[in-house]
Amino acid sequence: MEKAGIIQWLNLIVCVLLLLEAEGSLVPLTLVENAISQGAVCLDGSPPAYHFDKGVGEGINSWIVHMEGGGWCKDVNDCLGRKKSRLGSSNQMVEDIYFSGILNNDRQYNPDFYNWNRVLVRYCDGSSFTGDVEEVDPTNNLYFRGARIFSAVMEDLLAQGLEKAENAILTGCSAGGLTTILQCDNFKSLLPSGANVKCVPDAGYFINAKDISGAHFIEEFYSKVVSTHGSAKNLPAACISKLTPGLCFFPENVVSHISTPIFVVNSAYDSWQIQNILAPGAADPSDKWHSCKLDLRSCSSDQLRILQDFKEEFEKAVSVVGDSPSKGMFIDACFTHCQTLSTETWFKADSPHLANTTIGKAVGDWFYDRSPFSHVDCNYPCNPTCQNSVSDLKDHPGI
C-alpha cells in the first residue's frame, strides 16, 4: 500500500477510535429471570431486561436509571405488531449496547455522572411501564404487565446496590421520559430516606394538543393505551381522582402532583410530537405536511405559524412544572427528539446551548444545587447551536 493510502487508513482508524470513545462503553444485557414468577414479563411473556455498568470510586453509591423509550401500543392488534420485536420481547434484544450521553463513563463527556452506577432498562411492554392486566387471552398470548416489570427490575437493582444509594436519578427518553414522570415519586419511595433523588425526563413531555384538522388524536390514542393495558391503577392517584385515566397520561396533568425534584429536558419543536401529535397522517391525507415534518426549513409560512402556535401550547403546558429551585427545565428550539443519551447533544462544545449552557452542565448544576436552571428557548430558527442536532426517530415508532 502506498504511503498516502496508509496515512488515509490510519486517519480513518483514529476517527473510528475517537467516535467509539465519544459513544462510551459497551454494556451487556442482563435478563431478570426471576421476574417471570411474578408475572412481570414483556408482551410475549419473556423476562424483562436491563444493561448495567457499575460505578467506581466516589460514584459507587450513586445511580442513574434510564428508562428506554419506543412509543406505545393501543390495542391487541397494535401490540401483536410489537410482540416479535425488541419492543415486545427480550428474546429480540441485542446482547450489548453502547452507553453514551448521560450514561457515558468518560469524564470528558459526562463530568458529573461518569463514575456512577449506570443502568438502561429495556422497554418491552408498550405502556410506559404502567400496565397490569392479570388475564392473558390464550388466542393472542399478550401480557400487559408494564408496572410489574418496573417493580421487578427495581427490586433486582436494589439487590445490586441501589438500596444503598446516596444519589440517584431516574431518567428516560420519549416513552421512557413519560415513564420517568409517572414513576418519579414511586422511584424515590424505594430508596433510602436520606438519599438525594431527582428525576430528569427527556422528550417525554407529550402535550394534549389538537392536530392540524382540529381533532383530539393523541388524547384518543392515550385513552386506548390506558384502557388496553389497565394502566389506571398505576397512574398518579391525585390526577385519577379528578380526571379520566387517559388524561392522566399527559405530563401537564400530573407533574404538579410530583413531590420529587424534577428537571424537564425537551424541545419545544419536538420532532416526534410534530409528526405524530400535531400533524399525524390521519390529519393530513393529502400529505401537505410531509416535507415540513422532516425538515422545518421546508415549511411554508402558514405551516411555520402553526408550529409557533404549537410552541406556545407547549410552553403553557410545561409552565405547570413551576419555577422553584427543586424544578428545572431545558426547553430548546431544536427540531429533534431525545437529547440526553447522545454525546453530541449532551455535553460537547457544539451541543445545543441555552443561556450559554449545555444540557449536561444544566442538569449537573441543578442536581448538585450549584445553580438552578429553568430556560425556554426563543422561536425557531433563532438558536444557532441547534445546527448539529439530528431528528432520528428510528427507535421511536409513530402512531
Short mmCIF file of C-alpha atoms in Angstrom, two decimals:
data_model
loop_
_atom_site.label_atom_id
_atom_site.label_comp_id
_atom_site.label_asym_id
_atom_site.label_seq_id
_atom_site.Cartn_x
_atom_site.Cartn_y
_atom_site.Cartn_z
CA MET A 1 0.00 0.00 0.00
CA GLU A 2 1.31 3.45 -0.90
CA LYS A 3 2.24 5.89 1.85
CA ALA A 4 -0.76 8.15 1.08
CA GLY A 5 -3.08 5.16 1.37
CA ILE A 6 -1.55 4.10 4.68
CA ILE A 7 -2.00 7.60 6.06
CA GLN A 8 -5.65 7.61 4.98
CA TRP A 9 -6.26 4.28 6.69
CA LEU A 10 -4.53 5.47 9.87
CA ASN A 11 -6.64 8.63 9.86
CA LEU A 12 -9.77 6.51 9.44
CA ILE A 13 -8.77 4.27 12.36
CA VAL A 14 -8.15 7.33 14.55
CA CYS A 15 -11.57 8.72 13.61
CA VAL A 16 -13.26 5.43 14.47
CA LEU A 17 -11.47 5.23 17.81
CA LEU A 18 -12.48 8.80 18.64
CA LEU A 19 -16.06 8.01 17.70
CA LEU A 20 -16.12 4.94 19.93
CA GLU A 21 -14.62 6.98 22.76
CA ALA A 22 -17.35 9.61 22.39
CA GLU A 23 -20.03 6.92 22.20
CA GLY A 24 -18.98 5.43 25.52
CA SER A 25 -18.73 1.87 26.83
CA LEU A 26 -20.24 -1.38 25.54
CA VAL A 27 -22.52 -2.88 28.21
CA PRO A 28 -24.00 -6.43 28.27
CA LEU A 29 -27.68 -7.38 28.67
CA THR A 30 -28.98 -8.76 31.96
CA LEU A 31 -32.19 -10.80 31.97
CA VAL A 32 -34.32 -10.69 35.13
CA GLU A 33 -35.29 -14.35 35.00
CA ASN A 34 -36.90 -14.46 38.45
CA ALA A 35 -39.39 -11.79 37.33
CA ILE A 36 -41.28 -14.46 35.39
CA SER A 37 -42.60 -16.00 38.62
CA GLN A 38 -44.08 -12.59 39.48
CA GLY A 39 -45.75 -12.31 36.09
CA ALA A 40 -43.50 -9.35 35.35
CA VAL A 41 -42.91 -10.09 31.68
CA CYS A 42 -42.70 -8.48 28.24
CA LEU A 43 -45.62 -8.56 25.82
CA ASP A 44 -44.62 -12.06 24.66
CA GLY A 45 -44.01 -13.46 28.14
CA SER A 46 -40.21 -13.23 28.05
CA PRO A 47 -38.34 -11.80 31.07
CA PRO A 48 -37.57 -8.09 31.37
CA ALA A 49 -34.00 -6.91 30.89
CA TYR A 50 -31.54 -4.13 31.54
CA HIS A 51 -27.93 -3.11 30.90
CA PHE A 52 -25.81 -2.24 33.96
CA ASP A 53 -22.37 -0.64 34.19
CA LYS A 54 -21.10 -0.46 37.78
CA GLY A 55 -19.95 2.76 39.40
CA VAL A 56 -16.44 3.29 40.65
CA GLY A 57 -14.62 5.47 43.18
CA GLU A 58 -16.74 8.31 44.55
CA GLY A 59 -19.65 7.22 42.35
CA ILE A 60 -20.02 3.77 43.88
CA ASN A 61 -23.20 4.73 45.79
CA SER A 62 -24.69 6.96 43.10
CA TRP A 63 -27.12 5.68 40.47
CA ILE A 64 -28.64 6.70 37.14
CA VAL A 65 -31.54 4.54 35.98
CA HIS A 66 -32.57 5.30 32.41
CA MET A 67 -35.92 4.03 31.09
CA GLU A 68 -35.80 3.18 27.39
CA GLY A 69 -38.44 4.63 25.06
CA GLY A 70 -40.19 3.36 21.96
CA GLY A 71 -43.81 4.53 21.68
CA TRP A 72 -46.89 2.62 22.85
CA CYS A 73 -49.38 0.06 21.57
CA LYS A 74 -53.05 0.97 21.89
CA ASP A 75 -54.89 -2.31 21.26
CA VAL A 76 -54.38 -6.04 20.72
CA ASN A 77 -53.53 -5.78 17.02
CA ASP A 78 -51.13 -2.92 17.69
CA CYS A 79 -49.41 -4.85 20.50
CA LEU A 80 -49.19 -8.02 18.40
CA GLY A 81 -47.16 -5.98 15.96
CA ARG A 82 -44.59 -5.30 18.71
CA LYS A 83 -44.61 -8.79 20.19
CA LYS A 84 -41.95 -10.17 17.84
CA SER A 85 -39.67 -7.14 18.09
CA ARG A 86 -37.28 -5.87 20.77
CA LEU A 87 -40.11 -3.56 21.90
CA GLY A 88 -42.16 -6.58 22.94
CA SER A 89 -39.68 -9.35 23.62
CA SER A 90 -36.33 -9.61 25.36
CA ASN A 91 -35.59 -12.52 23.00
CA GLN A 92 -35.17 -9.94 20.24
CA MET A 93 -32.84 -7.58 22.13
CA VAL A 94 -29.17 -7.22 21.25
CA GLU A 95 -26.73 -8.57 23.81
CA ASP A 96 -24.58 -5.45 24.11
CA ILE A 97 -25.20 -1.73 23.63
CA TYR A 98 -23.09 1.41 23.89
CA PHE A 99 -23.64 3.80 26.77
CA SER A 100 -23.27 7.45 25.79
CA GLY A 101 -24.55 10.87 26.81
CA ILE A 102 -25.74 10.87 30.41
CA LEU A 103 -24.66 7.19 30.65
CA ASN A 104 -21.13 7.75 29.31
CA ASN A 105 -18.30 6.52 31.57
CA ASP A 106 -15.82 9.07 30.18
CA ARG A 107 -15.27 12.08 32.43
CA GLN A 108 -14.54 14.30 29.43
CA TYR A 109 -18.04 13.78 28.02
CA ASN A 110 -20.01 13.29 31.26
CA PRO A 111 -18.12 15.01 34.10
CA ASP A 112 -20.84 14.89 36.76
CA PHE A 113 -22.04 11.30 36.37
CA TYR A 114 -19.33 9.31 34.55
CA ASN A 115 -18.38 7.19 37.58
CA TRP A 116 -21.92 6.46 38.80
CA ASN A 117 -23.71 3.14 38.54
CA ARG A 118 -25.48 3.50 35.19
CA VAL A 119 -28.48 1.39 34.12
CA LEU A 120 -30.58 1.30 30.96
CA VAL A 121 -33.88 -0.54 31.49
CA ARG A 122 -35.16 -2.06 28.25
CA TYR A 123 -38.72 -1.28 27.14
CA CYS A 124 -40.91 -4.22 26.10
CA ASP A 125 -44.43 -3.57 27.40
CA GLY A 126 -45.83 -0.72 25.28
CA SER A 127 -47.42 1.23 28.16
CA SER A 128 -44.58 3.31 29.60
CA PHE A 129 -44.34 0.71 32.38
CA THR A 130 -47.88 1.37 33.66
CA GLY A 131 -49.92 -1.67 32.60
CA ASP A 132 -51.10 -4.55 34.76
CA VAL A 133 -53.75 -6.93 33.46
CA GLU A 134 -53.88 -10.30 35.21
CA GLU A 135 -55.77 -12.18 32.50
CA VAL A 136 -53.94 -13.44 29.43
CA ASP A 137 -56.07 -14.12 26.36
CA PRO A 138 -54.97 -17.55 25.03
CA THR A 139 -55.80 -16.50 21.47
CA ASN A 140 -53.04 -13.87 21.39
CA ASN A 141 -50.89 -14.64 24.47
CA LEU A 142 -50.21 -10.97 25.16
CA TYR A 143 -49.06 -9.93 28.61
CA PHE A 144 -49.87 -6.36 29.69
CA ARG A 145 -47.55 -6.14 32.70
CA GLY A 146 -45.50 -2.93 32.41
CA ALA A 147 -45.97 -1.83 36.03
CA ARG A 148 -44.87 -5.27 37.28
CA ILE A 149 -41.76 -5.01 35.09
CA PHE A 150 -40.85 -1.70 36.69
CA SER A 151 -41.24 -3.19 40.19
CA ALA A 152 -39.33 -6.37 39.37
CA VAL A 153 -36.42 -4.54 37.74
CA MET A 154 -36.17 -2.09 40.63
CA GLU A 155 -36.21 -4.98 43.10
CA ASP A 156 -33.33 -6.57 41.21
CA LEU A 157 -31.38 -3.31 41.14
CA LEU A 158 -31.96 -2.72 44.84
CA ALA A 159 -30.27 -6.05 45.49
CA GLN A 160 -27.40 -4.95 43.22
CA GLY A 161 -26.73 -1.96 45.50
CA LEU A 162 -29.42 0.59 44.66
CA GLU A 163 -30.74 0.12 48.20
CA LYS A 164 -27.58 1.90 49.45
CA ALA A 165 -27.88 4.83 47.03
CA GLU A 166 -26.79 8.22 48.30
CA ASN A 167 -27.55 9.94 44.98
CA ALA A 168 -29.97 8.74 42.32
CA ILE A 169 -31.52 9.96 39.09
CA LEU A 170 -34.47 8.38 37.31
CA THR A 171 -34.38 9.42 33.67
CA GLY A 172 -35.60 8.20 30.30
CA CYS A 173 -36.22 9.21 26.72
CA SER A 174 -39.54 9.54 24.85
CA ALA A 175 -41.97 6.91 26.22
CA GLY A 176 -39.25 6.35 28.83
CA GLY A 177 -39.33 10.06 29.58
CA LEU A 178 -43.05 9.73 30.25
CA THR A 179 -42.25 6.75 32.49
CA THR A 180 -39.83 8.99 34.40
CA ILE A 181 -42.62 11.47 35.11
CA LEU A 182 -45.26 8.88 36.00
CA GLN A 183 -42.92 6.78 38.20
CA CYS A 184 -40.87 9.62 39.71
CA ASP A 185 -42.33 9.63 43.23
CA ASN A 186 -42.57 5.82 43.24
CA PHE A 187 -38.85 5.58 42.42
CA LYS A 188 -37.95 7.92 45.26
CA SER A 189 -40.07 5.91 47.70
CA LEU A 190 -37.94 2.82 47.03
CA LEU A 191 -34.68 4.47 48.09
CA PRO A 192 -33.21 5.45 51.47
CA SER A 193 -34.97 8.44 53.02
CA GLY A 194 -31.77 10.46 53.14
CA ALA A 195 -30.80 9.88 49.52
CA ASN A 196 -30.63 12.77 47.07
CA VAL A 197 -33.16 11.56 44.47
CA LYS A 198 -34.26 13.52 41.40
CA CYS A 199 -35.92 12.86 38.03
CA VAL A 200 -34.86 14.00 34.57
CA PRO A 201 -37.42 13.18 31.83
CA ASP A 202 -36.10 13.67 28.29
CA ALA A 203 -38.51 14.23 25.37
CA GLY A 204 -41.28 12.75 27.49
CA TYR A 205 -43.40 15.87 27.94
CA PHE A 206 -46.12 14.99 25.43
CA ILE A 207 -48.85 17.64 25.31
CA ASN A 208 -52.58 17.30 24.76
CA ALA A 209 -52.82 19.41 21.62
CA LYS A 210 -55.30 19.23 18.75
CA ASP A 211 -53.90 18.12 15.41
CA ILE A 212 -53.99 20.26 12.26
CA SER A 213 -57.50 19.01 11.45
CA GLY A 214 -58.79 20.07 14.87
CA ALA A 215 -59.17 16.51 16.15
CA HIS A 216 -58.04 15.23 19.57
CA PHE A 217 -55.92 12.47 18.02
CA ILE A 218 -53.35 11.99 20.79
CA GLU A 219 -55.98 12.20 23.55
CA GLU A 220 -57.97 9.38 21.94
CA PHE A 221 -54.81 7.35 21.40
CA TYR A 222 -53.68 7.64 25.02
CA SER A 223 -57.15 6.72 26.23
CA LYS A 224 -56.92 3.46 24.27
CA VAL A 225 -53.41 2.73 25.59
CA VAL A 226 -54.53 3.17 29.19
CA SER A 227 -57.66 1.06 28.65
CA THR A 228 -55.87 -1.81 26.89
CA HIS A 229 -53.07 -2.06 29.45
CA GLY A 230 -55.19 -1.50 32.57
CA SER A 231 -52.96 1.43 33.47
CA ALA A 232 -55.43 3.47 35.53
CA LYS A 233 -54.50 1.89 38.87
CA ASN A 234 -50.84 2.75 38.31
CA LEU A 235 -51.28 6.41 37.34
CA PRO A 236 -50.95 9.18 39.96
CA ALA A 237 -53.93 8.97 42.31
CA ALA A 238 -54.15 12.75 42.69
CA CYS A 239 -54.80 13.01 38.96
CA ILE A 240 -57.12 10.00 38.63
CA SER A 241 -59.36 11.45 41.34
CA LYS A 242 -60.03 14.50 39.15
CA LEU A 243 -59.62 13.45 35.52
CA THR A 244 -60.25 10.46 33.27
CA PRO A 245 -57.38 7.93 33.20
CA GLY A 246 -56.38 8.79 29.63
CA LEU A 247 -55.85 12.44 30.58
CA CYS A 248 -53.56 11.33 33.40
CA PHE A 249 -51.12 10.01 30.78
CA PHE A 250 -50.31 13.63 29.92
CA PRO A 251 -47.47 15.19 31.95
CA GLU A 252 -49.24 18.57 32.13
CA ASN A 253 -51.93 16.91 34.27
CA VAL A 254 -49.64 15.03 36.66
CA VAL A 255 -46.39 16.97 37.05
CA SER A 256 -47.82 19.44 39.57
CA HIS A 257 -48.60 16.48 41.86
CA ILE A 258 -44.99 15.21 41.86
CA SER A 259 -43.12 15.99 45.07
CA THR A 260 -39.70 14.70 43.94
CA PRO A 261 -37.42 17.31 42.31
CA ILE A 262 -37.74 17.14 38.53
CA PHE A 263 -35.88 18.63 35.55
CA VAL A 264 -37.60 18.57 32.14
CA VAL A 265 -35.43 18.29 29.02
CA ASN A 266 -37.42 18.76 25.82
CA SER A 267 -37.60 20.57 22.53
CA ALA A 268 -40.49 22.98 22.09
CA TYR A 269 -40.49 21.73 18.49
CA ASP A 270 -40.14 18.07 19.40
CA SER A 271 -39.91 16.24 16.08
CA TRP A 272 -41.92 13.21 17.27
CA GLN A 273 -44.73 15.38 18.57
CA ILE A 274 -44.88 17.45 15.40
CA GLN A 275 -45.02 14.30 13.29
CA ASN A 276 -47.45 12.33 15.46
CA ILE A 277 -49.46 14.80 17.57
CA LEU A 278 -49.65 18.00 15.52
CA ALA A 279 -49.64 16.53 12.00
CA PRO A 280 -50.32 12.77 12.12
CA GLY A 281 -51.04 11.04 8.83
CA ALA A 282 -54.76 10.77 9.59
CA ALA A 283 -54.99 14.56 9.81
CA ASP A 284 -53.03 15.12 6.61
CA PRO A 285 -54.49 12.80 3.93
CA SER A 286 -53.08 14.93 1.10
CA ASP A 287 -49.60 14.73 2.66
CA LYS A 288 -49.07 18.50 2.52
CA TRP A 289 -47.00 18.38 5.70
CA HIS A 290 -44.65 15.61 4.54
CA SER A 291 -41.63 17.79 3.75
CA CYS A 292 -42.21 20.16 6.67
CA LYS A 293 -42.37 17.28 9.17
CA LEU A 294 -38.98 16.03 8.02
CA ASP A 295 -37.20 19.39 7.90
CA LEU A 296 -38.58 22.64 9.31
CA ARG A 297 -36.63 24.55 6.66
CA SER A 298 -39.11 23.13 4.16
CA CYS A 299 -42.16 24.53 5.96
CA SER A 300 -44.32 27.19 4.34
CA SER A 301 -45.04 30.45 6.13
CA ASP A 302 -48.50 29.15 7.09
CA GLN A 303 -47.01 25.94 8.48
CA LEU A 304 -44.43 27.90 10.46
CA ARG A 305 -47.23 29.95 12.03
CA ILE A 306 -48.94 26.73 13.08
CA LEU A 307 -45.64 25.47 14.52
CA GLN A 308 -45.22 28.69 16.52
CA ASP A 309 -48.75 28.20 17.89
CA PHE A 310 -47.76 24.66 18.86
CA LYS A 311 -44.71 26.01 20.67
CA GLU A 312 -46.94 28.41 22.62
CA GLU A 313 -49.16 25.48 23.62
CA PHE A 314 -46.10 23.53 24.70
CA GLU A 315 -44.81 26.45 26.78
CA LYS A 316 -48.20 26.76 28.50
CA ALA A 317 -48.30 23.02 29.21
CA VAL A 318 -44.77 22.91 30.63
CA SER A 319 -45.27 26.04 32.74
CA VAL A 320 -47.12 23.95 35.34
CA VAL A 321 -43.76 22.43 36.30
CA GLY A 322 -43.22 25.65 38.25
CA ASP A 323 -40.13 27.69 38.94
CA SER A 324 -38.98 26.59 42.40
CA PRO A 325 -35.28 25.65 42.82
CA SER A 326 -36.28 21.97 43.00
CA LYS A 327 -37.75 22.17 39.50
CA GLY A 328 -35.85 22.90 36.33
CA MET A 329 -36.14 22.80 32.56
CA PHE A 330 -34.08 22.99 29.40
CA ILE A 331 -36.58 23.65 26.60
CA ASP A 332 -34.68 24.36 23.40
CA ALA A 333 -35.88 25.18 19.88
CA CYS A 334 -34.09 22.31 18.15
CA PHE A 335 -36.06 20.08 15.79
CA THR A 336 -35.12 16.83 17.49
CA HIS A 337 -36.35 14.11 19.86
CA CYS A 338 -34.29 12.87 22.84
CA GLN A 339 -31.06 14.67 23.68
CA THR A 340 -29.60 13.23 26.89
CA LEU A 341 -28.44 9.85 25.53
CA SER A 342 -26.31 11.28 22.73
CA THR A 343 -22.87 12.67 23.50
CA GLU A 344 -23.37 15.05 20.56
CA THR A 345 -26.27 16.78 22.28
CA TRP A 346 -25.43 16.12 25.95
CA PHE A 347 -22.05 17.68 26.67
CA LYS A 348 -19.88 18.91 23.84
CA ALA A 349 -18.71 22.34 22.77
CA ASP A 350 -21.10 22.31 19.80
CA SER A 351 -24.05 20.73 21.65
CA PRO A 352 -27.30 22.73 21.86
CA HIS A 353 -26.96 25.62 24.31
CA LEU A 354 -29.39 27.69 26.34
CA ALA A 355 -28.05 30.60 28.39
CA ASN A 356 -24.57 29.57 27.20
CA THR A 357 -25.06 26.19 28.88
CA THR A 358 -25.20 22.62 27.56
CA ILE A 359 -27.85 20.17 28.69
CA GLY A 360 -25.27 18.14 30.61
CA LYS A 361 -23.98 21.13 32.54
CA ALA A 362 -27.50 22.43 33.24
CA VAL A 363 -28.61 19.06 34.65
CA GLY A 364 -25.40 18.65 36.68
CA ASP A 365 -25.58 22.16 38.16
CA TRP A 366 -29.23 21.63 39.08
CA PHE A 367 -28.72 18.15 40.56
CA TYR A 368 -25.84 19.23 42.80
CA ASP A 369 -27.57 22.51 43.71
CA ARG A 370 -24.71 24.52 42.22
CA SER A 371 -27.21 26.75 40.44
CA PRO A 372 -30.86 26.49 39.34
CA PHE A 373 -31.68 26.30 35.64
CA SER A 374 -35.06 26.97 34.01
CA HIS A 375 -34.98 28.30 30.46
CA VAL A 376 -37.25 28.19 27.41
CA ASP A 377 -35.72 28.97 24.03
CA CYS A 378 -36.74 31.66 21.55
CA ASN A 379 -38.74 30.78 18.42
CA TYR A 380 -37.33 28.69 15.58
CA PRO A 381 -34.91 29.27 13.87
CA CYS A 382 -33.32 31.55 16.43
CA ASN A 383 -30.84 29.17 18.11
CA PRO A 384 -27.67 28.63 16.02
CA THR A 385 -26.42 25.88 18.36
CA CYS A 386 -29.22 23.61 17.08
CA GLN A 387 -27.41 23.15 13.79
CA ASN A 388 -25.88 19.81 14.75
CA SER A 389 -28.97 18.26 16.31
CA VAL A 390 -30.42 15.38 14.30
CA SER A 391 -34.02 14.22 14.24
CA ASP A 392 -33.60 10.45 14.22
CA LEU A 393 -36.84 8.65 15.09
CA LYS A 394 -35.97 5.10 14.02
CA ASP A 395 -36.16 3.90 17.64
CA HIS A 396 -39.36 5.81 18.37
CA PRO A 397 -42.20 4.42 16.24
CA GLY A 398 -45.01 6.73 15.19
CA ILE A 399 -48.69 6.19 15.88
#
